[in-house]
CSV table of C-alpha atoms in Angstrom, one decimal:
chain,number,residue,atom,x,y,z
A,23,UNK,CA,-3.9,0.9,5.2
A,24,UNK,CA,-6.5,1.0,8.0
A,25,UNK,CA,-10.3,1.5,7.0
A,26,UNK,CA,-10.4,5.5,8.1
A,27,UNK,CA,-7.1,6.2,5.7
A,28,UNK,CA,-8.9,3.8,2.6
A,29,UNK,CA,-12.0,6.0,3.2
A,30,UNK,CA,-10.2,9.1,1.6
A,31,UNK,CA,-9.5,7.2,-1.2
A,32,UNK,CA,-12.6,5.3,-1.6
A,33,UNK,CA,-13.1,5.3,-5.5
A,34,UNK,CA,-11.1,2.4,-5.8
A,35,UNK,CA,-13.4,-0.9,-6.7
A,36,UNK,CA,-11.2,-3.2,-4.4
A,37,UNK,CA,-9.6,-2.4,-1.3
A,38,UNK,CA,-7.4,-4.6,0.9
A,39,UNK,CA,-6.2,-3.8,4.3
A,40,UNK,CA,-2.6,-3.7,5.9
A,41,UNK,CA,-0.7,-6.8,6.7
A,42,UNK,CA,-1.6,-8.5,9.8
A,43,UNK,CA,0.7,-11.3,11.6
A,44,UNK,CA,-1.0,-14.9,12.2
A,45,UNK,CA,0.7,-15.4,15.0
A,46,UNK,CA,-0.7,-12.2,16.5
A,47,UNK,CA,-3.9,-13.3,15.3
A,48,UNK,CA,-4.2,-16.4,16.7
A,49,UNK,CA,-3.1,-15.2,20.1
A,50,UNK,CA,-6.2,-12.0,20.0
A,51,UNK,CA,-3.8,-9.4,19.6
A,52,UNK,CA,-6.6,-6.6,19.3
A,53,UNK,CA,-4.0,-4.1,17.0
A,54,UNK,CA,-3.4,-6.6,14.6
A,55,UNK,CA,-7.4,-7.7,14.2
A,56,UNK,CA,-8.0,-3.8,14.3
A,57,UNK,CA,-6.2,-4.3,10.9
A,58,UNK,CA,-8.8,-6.3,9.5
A,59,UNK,CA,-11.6,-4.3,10.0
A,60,UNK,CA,-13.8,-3.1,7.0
A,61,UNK,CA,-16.2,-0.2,6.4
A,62,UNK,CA,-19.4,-0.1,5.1
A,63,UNK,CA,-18.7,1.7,2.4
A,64,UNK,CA,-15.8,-0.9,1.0
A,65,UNK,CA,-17.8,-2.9,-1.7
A,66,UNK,CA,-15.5,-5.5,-2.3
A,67,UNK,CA,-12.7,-6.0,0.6
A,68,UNK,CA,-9.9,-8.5,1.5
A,69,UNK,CA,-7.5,-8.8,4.5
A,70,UNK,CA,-3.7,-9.5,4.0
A,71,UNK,CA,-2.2,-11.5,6.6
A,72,UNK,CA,1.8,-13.0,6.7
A,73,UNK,CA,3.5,-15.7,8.4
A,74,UNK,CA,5.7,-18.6,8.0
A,75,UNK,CA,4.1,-21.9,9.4
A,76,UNK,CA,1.3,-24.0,7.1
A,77,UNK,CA,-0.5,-24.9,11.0
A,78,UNK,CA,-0.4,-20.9,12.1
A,79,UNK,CA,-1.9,-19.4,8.7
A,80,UNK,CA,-4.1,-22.3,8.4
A,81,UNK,CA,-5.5,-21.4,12.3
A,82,UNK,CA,-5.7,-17.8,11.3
A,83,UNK,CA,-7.6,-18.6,8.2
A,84,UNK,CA,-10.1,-20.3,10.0
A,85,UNK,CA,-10.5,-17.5,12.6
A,86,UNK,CA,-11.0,-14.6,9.8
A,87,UNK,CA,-13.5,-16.9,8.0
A,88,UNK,CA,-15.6,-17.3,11.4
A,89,UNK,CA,-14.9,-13.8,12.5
A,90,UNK,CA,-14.5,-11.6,9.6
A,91,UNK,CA,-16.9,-10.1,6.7
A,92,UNK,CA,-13.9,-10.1,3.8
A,93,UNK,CA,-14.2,-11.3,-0.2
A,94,UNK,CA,-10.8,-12.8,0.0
A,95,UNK,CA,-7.6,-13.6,2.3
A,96,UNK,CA,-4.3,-12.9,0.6
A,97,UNK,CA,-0.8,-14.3,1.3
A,98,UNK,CA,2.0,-11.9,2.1
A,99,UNK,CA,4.9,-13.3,0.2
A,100,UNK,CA,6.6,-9.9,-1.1
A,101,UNK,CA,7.5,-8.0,1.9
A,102,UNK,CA,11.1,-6.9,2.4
A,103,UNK,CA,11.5,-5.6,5.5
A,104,UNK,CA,14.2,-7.6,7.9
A,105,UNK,CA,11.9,-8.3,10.7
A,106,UNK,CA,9.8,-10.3,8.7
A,107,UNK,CA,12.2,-12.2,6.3
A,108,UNK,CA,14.4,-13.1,8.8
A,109,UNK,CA,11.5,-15.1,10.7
A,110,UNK,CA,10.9,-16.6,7.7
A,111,UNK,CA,8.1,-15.1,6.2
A,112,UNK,CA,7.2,-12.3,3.3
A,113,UNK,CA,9.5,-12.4,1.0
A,114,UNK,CA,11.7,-15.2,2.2
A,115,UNK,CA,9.1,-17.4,1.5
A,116,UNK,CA,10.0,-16.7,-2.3
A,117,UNK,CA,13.2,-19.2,-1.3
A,118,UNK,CA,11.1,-21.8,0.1
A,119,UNK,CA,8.1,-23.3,-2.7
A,120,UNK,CA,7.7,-26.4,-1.3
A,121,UNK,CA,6.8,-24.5,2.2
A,122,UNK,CA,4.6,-21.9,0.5
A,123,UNK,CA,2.9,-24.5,-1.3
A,124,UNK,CA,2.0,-26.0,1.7
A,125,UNK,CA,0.9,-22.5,3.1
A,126,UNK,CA,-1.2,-22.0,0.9
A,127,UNK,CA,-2.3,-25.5,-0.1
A,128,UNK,CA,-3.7,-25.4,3.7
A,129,UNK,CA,-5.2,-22.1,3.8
A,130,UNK,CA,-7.0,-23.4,0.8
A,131,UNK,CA,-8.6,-26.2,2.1
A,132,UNK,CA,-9.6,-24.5,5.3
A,133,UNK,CA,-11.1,-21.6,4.3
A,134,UNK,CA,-14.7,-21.1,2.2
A,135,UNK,CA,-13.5,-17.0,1.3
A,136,UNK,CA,-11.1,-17.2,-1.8
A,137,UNK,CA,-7.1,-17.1,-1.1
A,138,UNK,CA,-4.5,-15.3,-2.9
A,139,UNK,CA,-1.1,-14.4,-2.7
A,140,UNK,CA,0.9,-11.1,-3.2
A,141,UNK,CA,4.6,-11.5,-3.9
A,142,UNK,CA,7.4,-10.1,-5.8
A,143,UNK,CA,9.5,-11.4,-9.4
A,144,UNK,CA,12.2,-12.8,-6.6
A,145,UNK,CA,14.2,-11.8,-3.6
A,146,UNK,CA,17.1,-10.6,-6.1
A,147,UNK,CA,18.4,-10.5,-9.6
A,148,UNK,CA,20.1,-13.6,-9.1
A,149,UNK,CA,16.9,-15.3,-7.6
A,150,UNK,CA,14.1,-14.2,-10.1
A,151,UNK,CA,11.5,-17.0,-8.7
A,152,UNK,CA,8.4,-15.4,-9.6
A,153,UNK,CA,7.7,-17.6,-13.0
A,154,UNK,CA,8.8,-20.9,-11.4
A,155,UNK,CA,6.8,-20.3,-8.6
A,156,UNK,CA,3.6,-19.0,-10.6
A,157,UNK,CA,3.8,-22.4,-12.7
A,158,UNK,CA,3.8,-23.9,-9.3
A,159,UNK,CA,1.1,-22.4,-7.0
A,160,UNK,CA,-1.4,-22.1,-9.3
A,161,UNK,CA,-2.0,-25.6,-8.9
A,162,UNK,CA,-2.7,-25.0,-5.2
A,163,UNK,CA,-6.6,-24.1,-6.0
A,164,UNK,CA,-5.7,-19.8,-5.2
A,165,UNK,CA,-8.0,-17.3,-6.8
A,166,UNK,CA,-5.2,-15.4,-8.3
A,167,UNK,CA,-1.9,-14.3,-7.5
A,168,UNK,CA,-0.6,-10.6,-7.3
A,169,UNK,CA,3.6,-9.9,-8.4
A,170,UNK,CA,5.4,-6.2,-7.7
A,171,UNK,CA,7.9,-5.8,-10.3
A,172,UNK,CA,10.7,-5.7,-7.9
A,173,UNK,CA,12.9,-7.9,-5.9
A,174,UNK,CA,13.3,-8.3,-2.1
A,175,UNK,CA,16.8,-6.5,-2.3
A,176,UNK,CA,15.5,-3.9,-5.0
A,177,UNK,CA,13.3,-3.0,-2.0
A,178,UNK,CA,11.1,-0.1,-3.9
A,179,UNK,CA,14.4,1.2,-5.4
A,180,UNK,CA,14.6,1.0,-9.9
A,181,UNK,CA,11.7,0.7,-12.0
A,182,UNK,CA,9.2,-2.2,-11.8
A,183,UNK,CA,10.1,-5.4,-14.3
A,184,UNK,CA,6.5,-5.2,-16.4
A,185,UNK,CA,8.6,-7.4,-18.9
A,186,UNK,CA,8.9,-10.0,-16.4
A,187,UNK,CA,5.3,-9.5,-14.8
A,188,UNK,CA,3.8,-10.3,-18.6
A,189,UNK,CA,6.0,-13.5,-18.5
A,190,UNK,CA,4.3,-14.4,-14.8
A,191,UNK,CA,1.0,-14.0,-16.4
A,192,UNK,CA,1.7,-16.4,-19.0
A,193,UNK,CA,2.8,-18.8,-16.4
A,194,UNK,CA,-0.3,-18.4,-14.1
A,195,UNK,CA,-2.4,-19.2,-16.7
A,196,UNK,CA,-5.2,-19.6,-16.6
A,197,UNK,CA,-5.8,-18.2,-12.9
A,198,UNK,CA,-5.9,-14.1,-12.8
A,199,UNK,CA,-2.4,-12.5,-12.3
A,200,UNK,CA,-2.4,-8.6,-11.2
A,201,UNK,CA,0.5,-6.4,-11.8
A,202,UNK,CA,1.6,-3.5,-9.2
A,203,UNK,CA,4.4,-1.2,-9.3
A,204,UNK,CA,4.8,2.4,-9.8
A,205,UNK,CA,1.8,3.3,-11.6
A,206,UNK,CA,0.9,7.0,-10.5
A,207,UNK,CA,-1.2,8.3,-13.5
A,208,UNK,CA,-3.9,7.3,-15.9
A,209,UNK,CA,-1.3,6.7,-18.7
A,210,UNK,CA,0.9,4.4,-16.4
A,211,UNK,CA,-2.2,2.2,-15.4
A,212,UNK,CA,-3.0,2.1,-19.8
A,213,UNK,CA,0.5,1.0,-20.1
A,214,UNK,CA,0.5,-1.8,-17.3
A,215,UNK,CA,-2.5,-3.0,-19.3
A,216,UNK,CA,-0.3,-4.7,-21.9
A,217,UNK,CA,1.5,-6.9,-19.5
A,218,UNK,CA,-1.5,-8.2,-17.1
A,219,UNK,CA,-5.0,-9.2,-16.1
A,220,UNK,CA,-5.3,-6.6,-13.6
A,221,UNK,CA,-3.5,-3.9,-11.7
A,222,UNK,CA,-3.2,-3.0,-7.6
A,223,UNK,CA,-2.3,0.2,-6.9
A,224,UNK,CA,-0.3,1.0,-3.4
A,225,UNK,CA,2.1,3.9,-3.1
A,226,UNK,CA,0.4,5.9,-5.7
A,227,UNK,CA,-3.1,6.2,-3.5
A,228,UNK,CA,-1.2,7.0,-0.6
A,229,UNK,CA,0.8,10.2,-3.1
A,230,UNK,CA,-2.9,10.7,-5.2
A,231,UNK,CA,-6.0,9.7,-3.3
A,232,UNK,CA,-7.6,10.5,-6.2
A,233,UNK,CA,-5.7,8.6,-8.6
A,234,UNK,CA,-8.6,6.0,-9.1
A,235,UNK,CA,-11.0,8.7,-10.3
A,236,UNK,CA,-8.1,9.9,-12.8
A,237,UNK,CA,-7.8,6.5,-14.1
A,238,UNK,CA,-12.0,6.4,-14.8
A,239,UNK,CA,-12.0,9.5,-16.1
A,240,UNK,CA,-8.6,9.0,-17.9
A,241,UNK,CA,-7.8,12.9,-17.5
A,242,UNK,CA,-4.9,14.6,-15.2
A,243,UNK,CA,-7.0,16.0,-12.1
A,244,UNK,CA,-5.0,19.5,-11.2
A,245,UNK,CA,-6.3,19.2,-7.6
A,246,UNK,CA,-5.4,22.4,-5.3
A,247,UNK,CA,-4.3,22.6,-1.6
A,248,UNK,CA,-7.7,23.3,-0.6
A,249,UNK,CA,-8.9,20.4,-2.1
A,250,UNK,CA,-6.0,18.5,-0.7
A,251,UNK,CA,-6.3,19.8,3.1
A,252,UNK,CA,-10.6,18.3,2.8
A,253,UNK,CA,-8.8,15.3,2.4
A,254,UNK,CA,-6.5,16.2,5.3
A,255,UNK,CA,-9.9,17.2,6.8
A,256,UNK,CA,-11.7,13.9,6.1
A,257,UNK,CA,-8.6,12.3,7.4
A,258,UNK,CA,-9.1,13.8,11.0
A,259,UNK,CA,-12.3,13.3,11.1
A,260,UNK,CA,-12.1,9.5,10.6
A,261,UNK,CA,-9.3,9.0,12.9
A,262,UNK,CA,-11.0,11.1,15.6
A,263,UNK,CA,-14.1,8.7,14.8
A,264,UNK,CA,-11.8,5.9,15.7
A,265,UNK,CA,-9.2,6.3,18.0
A,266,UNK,CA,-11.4,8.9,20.2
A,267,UNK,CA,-11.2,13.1,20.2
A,268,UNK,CA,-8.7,12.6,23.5
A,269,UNK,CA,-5.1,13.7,24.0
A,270,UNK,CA,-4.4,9.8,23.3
A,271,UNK,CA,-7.0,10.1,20.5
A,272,UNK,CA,-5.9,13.2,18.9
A,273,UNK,CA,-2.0,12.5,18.8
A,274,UNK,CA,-2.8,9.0,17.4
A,275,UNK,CA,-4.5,10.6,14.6
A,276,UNK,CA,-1.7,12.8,14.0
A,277,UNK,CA,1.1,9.9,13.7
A,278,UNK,CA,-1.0,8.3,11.3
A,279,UNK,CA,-2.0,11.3,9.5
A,280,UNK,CA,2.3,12.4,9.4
A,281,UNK,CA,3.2,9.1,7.6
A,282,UNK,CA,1.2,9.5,5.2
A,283,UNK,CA,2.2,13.1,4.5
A,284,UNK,CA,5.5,11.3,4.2
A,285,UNK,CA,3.8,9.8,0.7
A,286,UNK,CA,2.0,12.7,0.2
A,287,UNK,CA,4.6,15.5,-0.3
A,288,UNK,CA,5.6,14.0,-3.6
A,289,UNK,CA,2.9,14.5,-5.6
A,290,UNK,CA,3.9,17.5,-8.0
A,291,UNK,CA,0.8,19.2,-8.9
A,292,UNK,CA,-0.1,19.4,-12.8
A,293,UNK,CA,-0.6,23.1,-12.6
A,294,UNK,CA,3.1,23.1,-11.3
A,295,UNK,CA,4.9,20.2,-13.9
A,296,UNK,CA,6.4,20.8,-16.8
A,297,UNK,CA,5.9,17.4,-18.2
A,298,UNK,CA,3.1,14.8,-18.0
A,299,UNK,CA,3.0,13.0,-16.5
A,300,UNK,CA,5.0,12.7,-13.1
A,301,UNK,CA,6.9,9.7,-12.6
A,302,UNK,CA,6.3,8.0,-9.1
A,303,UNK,CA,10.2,7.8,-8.6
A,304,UNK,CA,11.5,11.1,-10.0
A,305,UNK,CA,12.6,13.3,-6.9
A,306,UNK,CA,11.3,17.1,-8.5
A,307,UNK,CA,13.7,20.3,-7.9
A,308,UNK,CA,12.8,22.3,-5.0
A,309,UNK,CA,10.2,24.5,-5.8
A,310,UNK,CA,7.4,27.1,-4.5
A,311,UNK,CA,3.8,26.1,-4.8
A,312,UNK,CA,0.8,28.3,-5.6
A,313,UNK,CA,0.4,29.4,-2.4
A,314,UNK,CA,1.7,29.2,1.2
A,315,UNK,CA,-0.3,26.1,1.7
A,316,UNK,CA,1.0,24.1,-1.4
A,317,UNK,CA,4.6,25.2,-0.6
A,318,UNK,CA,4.3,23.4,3.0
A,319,UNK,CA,2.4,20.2,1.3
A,320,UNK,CA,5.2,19.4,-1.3
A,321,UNK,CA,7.8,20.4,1.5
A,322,UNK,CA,10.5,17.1,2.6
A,323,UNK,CA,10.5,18.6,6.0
A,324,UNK,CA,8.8,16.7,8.4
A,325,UNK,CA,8.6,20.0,10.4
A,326,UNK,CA,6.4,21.4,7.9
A,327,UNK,CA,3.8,18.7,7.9
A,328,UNK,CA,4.1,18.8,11.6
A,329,UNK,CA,2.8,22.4,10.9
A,330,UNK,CA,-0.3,21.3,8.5
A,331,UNK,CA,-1.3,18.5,11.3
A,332,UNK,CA,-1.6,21.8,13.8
A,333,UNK,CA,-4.0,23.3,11.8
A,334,UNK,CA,-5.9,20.2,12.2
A,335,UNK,CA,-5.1,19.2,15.7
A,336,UNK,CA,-3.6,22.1,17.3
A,337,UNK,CA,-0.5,22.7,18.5
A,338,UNK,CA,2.4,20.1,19.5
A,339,UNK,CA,4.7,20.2,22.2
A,340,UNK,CA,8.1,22.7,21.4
A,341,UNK,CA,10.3,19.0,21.4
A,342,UNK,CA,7.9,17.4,19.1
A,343,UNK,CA,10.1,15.1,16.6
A,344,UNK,CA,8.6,12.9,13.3
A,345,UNK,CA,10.2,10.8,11.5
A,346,UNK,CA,8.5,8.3,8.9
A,347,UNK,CA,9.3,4.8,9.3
A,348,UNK,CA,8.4,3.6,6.0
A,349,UNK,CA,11.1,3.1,3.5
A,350,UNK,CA,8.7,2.9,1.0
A,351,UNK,CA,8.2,6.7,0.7
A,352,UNK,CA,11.7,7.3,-0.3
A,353,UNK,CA,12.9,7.7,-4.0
A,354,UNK,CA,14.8,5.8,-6.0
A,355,UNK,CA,18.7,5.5,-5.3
């Protein structure tokens, strides 16, 4: 995510920052290098760009390394969405190793920061590319290479493959391979560590900010709704900080701050669960919280995070409608 939402959860040792297209890039597209930007207080920090042409990424490789202040440049080869795979890119890419090869083979060479590449095990169950292609890229002279446990058509639906991450690792040898998929407590990220070199953690910061600290302190944080709304706090202050205290500034802010209450709402606090520990895609009963505040946090109506951004931002207009836009908040079908 952008370097004010990473701020909140800030424990984490590496930090990466939201996909950015080359071809936007390339032609100065100030929203897509406002992706890129790092904060001081990110110790180790890489960028995450996507595209589909060995000239383009190469070109937009060269720019970040001249322009940017990152510790590595990583290949998006595992997103779903139609937009991109249809163009070519993300995860179609997974269909096409003699193309990424180049991609990458070309970034490479072009770049002095490290490159990587994040995909998935394959674009379906009838195209599980991810060892092939491990065998095959590693050769390419990348750092390391990152696999979600999920196909293209899988989307963020079923649990992640670990089985079939473990066998990618053996392939990638002897280049790092990092695991990702569904890990949401301390005992999920000791598990993962049985199948890989390393672990990256997405939608479980954006449901546990704190999940990190968890994981050092390997303990179950029961963290209440005032703790959560200093986060919510923290939030607004950073995206005031950047996008300007305005009516533009302030409404910004709340988008930004409403799609990720669309992750947030699903974390169940401990005080609340009956068993340890939750399960990223188990959708929980209804159920009241501790208070008023906790009810409206773990609420699925957008309406009611609508009302927690007014206690931060003030009041919204009586025709005000949210709806997330990332399918990777929902649960599993």
């Amino acid at each position: 995510k952008q370097w004010y939402q990473r701020r909140v959860a800030i424990t984490a040792g590496i930090t990466c920052g939201e996909m950015a297209l080359c071809g936007d890039l390339v032609q100065a597209h100030g929203s897509e290098w406002a992706l890129l930007k790092r904060h001081h207080t990110e110790d180790i920090f890489g960028v995450q760009i996507c595209g589909n042409n060995p000239t383009m990424t190469s070109k937009a490789c060269e720019l970040i390394n001249s322009e940017c202040d990152v510790d590595f440049i990583d290949l998006n080869v595992g997103c779903p969405i139609d937009m991109v795979f249809n163009r070519g890119a993300g995860s179609a890419l997974m269909d096409r190793a003699t193309k990424l090869e180049q991609i990458l083979t070309g970034m490479v060479h072009v770049s002095d920061i490290p490159i990587s590449v994040k995909m998935r095990i394959g674009t379906s169950e009838s195209k599980l590319t991810g060892i092939s292609l491990c065998e095959r890229l590693k050769k390419t002279g990348i750092s390391h290479i990152t696999i979600h446990g999920r196909t293209r058509q899988q989307r963020y639906t079923k649990k992640a493959d670990w089985e079939y991450i473990n066998k990618c690792k053996e392939a990638a040898d002897p280049i790092t391979l990092v695991g990702n998929g569904d890990i949401l407590s301390y005992e999920d990220y000791n598990e993962s560590q049985k199948f890989t070199d390393s672990v990256m953690i997405g939608r479980g910061a954006l449901i546990k900010p704190w999940l990190f600290s968890e994981i050092k302190q390997q303990k179950h944080m029961d963290i209440s709704s005032c703790e959560r709304m200093e986060m919510l706090k923290k939030f607004t202050r950073y995206g005031l900080e950047h996008w300007g205290t305005d009516t533009s500034g302030v409404e910004k802010t709340r988008r930004f701050m409403l799609e990720w209450m669309s992750f947030l709402y699903r974390y169940i606090p401990v005080g609340v669960l009956e068993v340890l520990p939750q399960k990223i895609n188990e959708r929980p009963p209804y159920y009241h919280g501790r208070d008023e505040t906790e009810t409206l946090m773990c609420s699925d109506n957008c309406q009611d995070w609508v009302k927690l951004t007014e206690i931060l931002l003030g009041k919204v207009p009586d025709d005000y409608n949210f709806l997330p836009k990332h399918a990777a908040n929902s649960y599993s079908k």
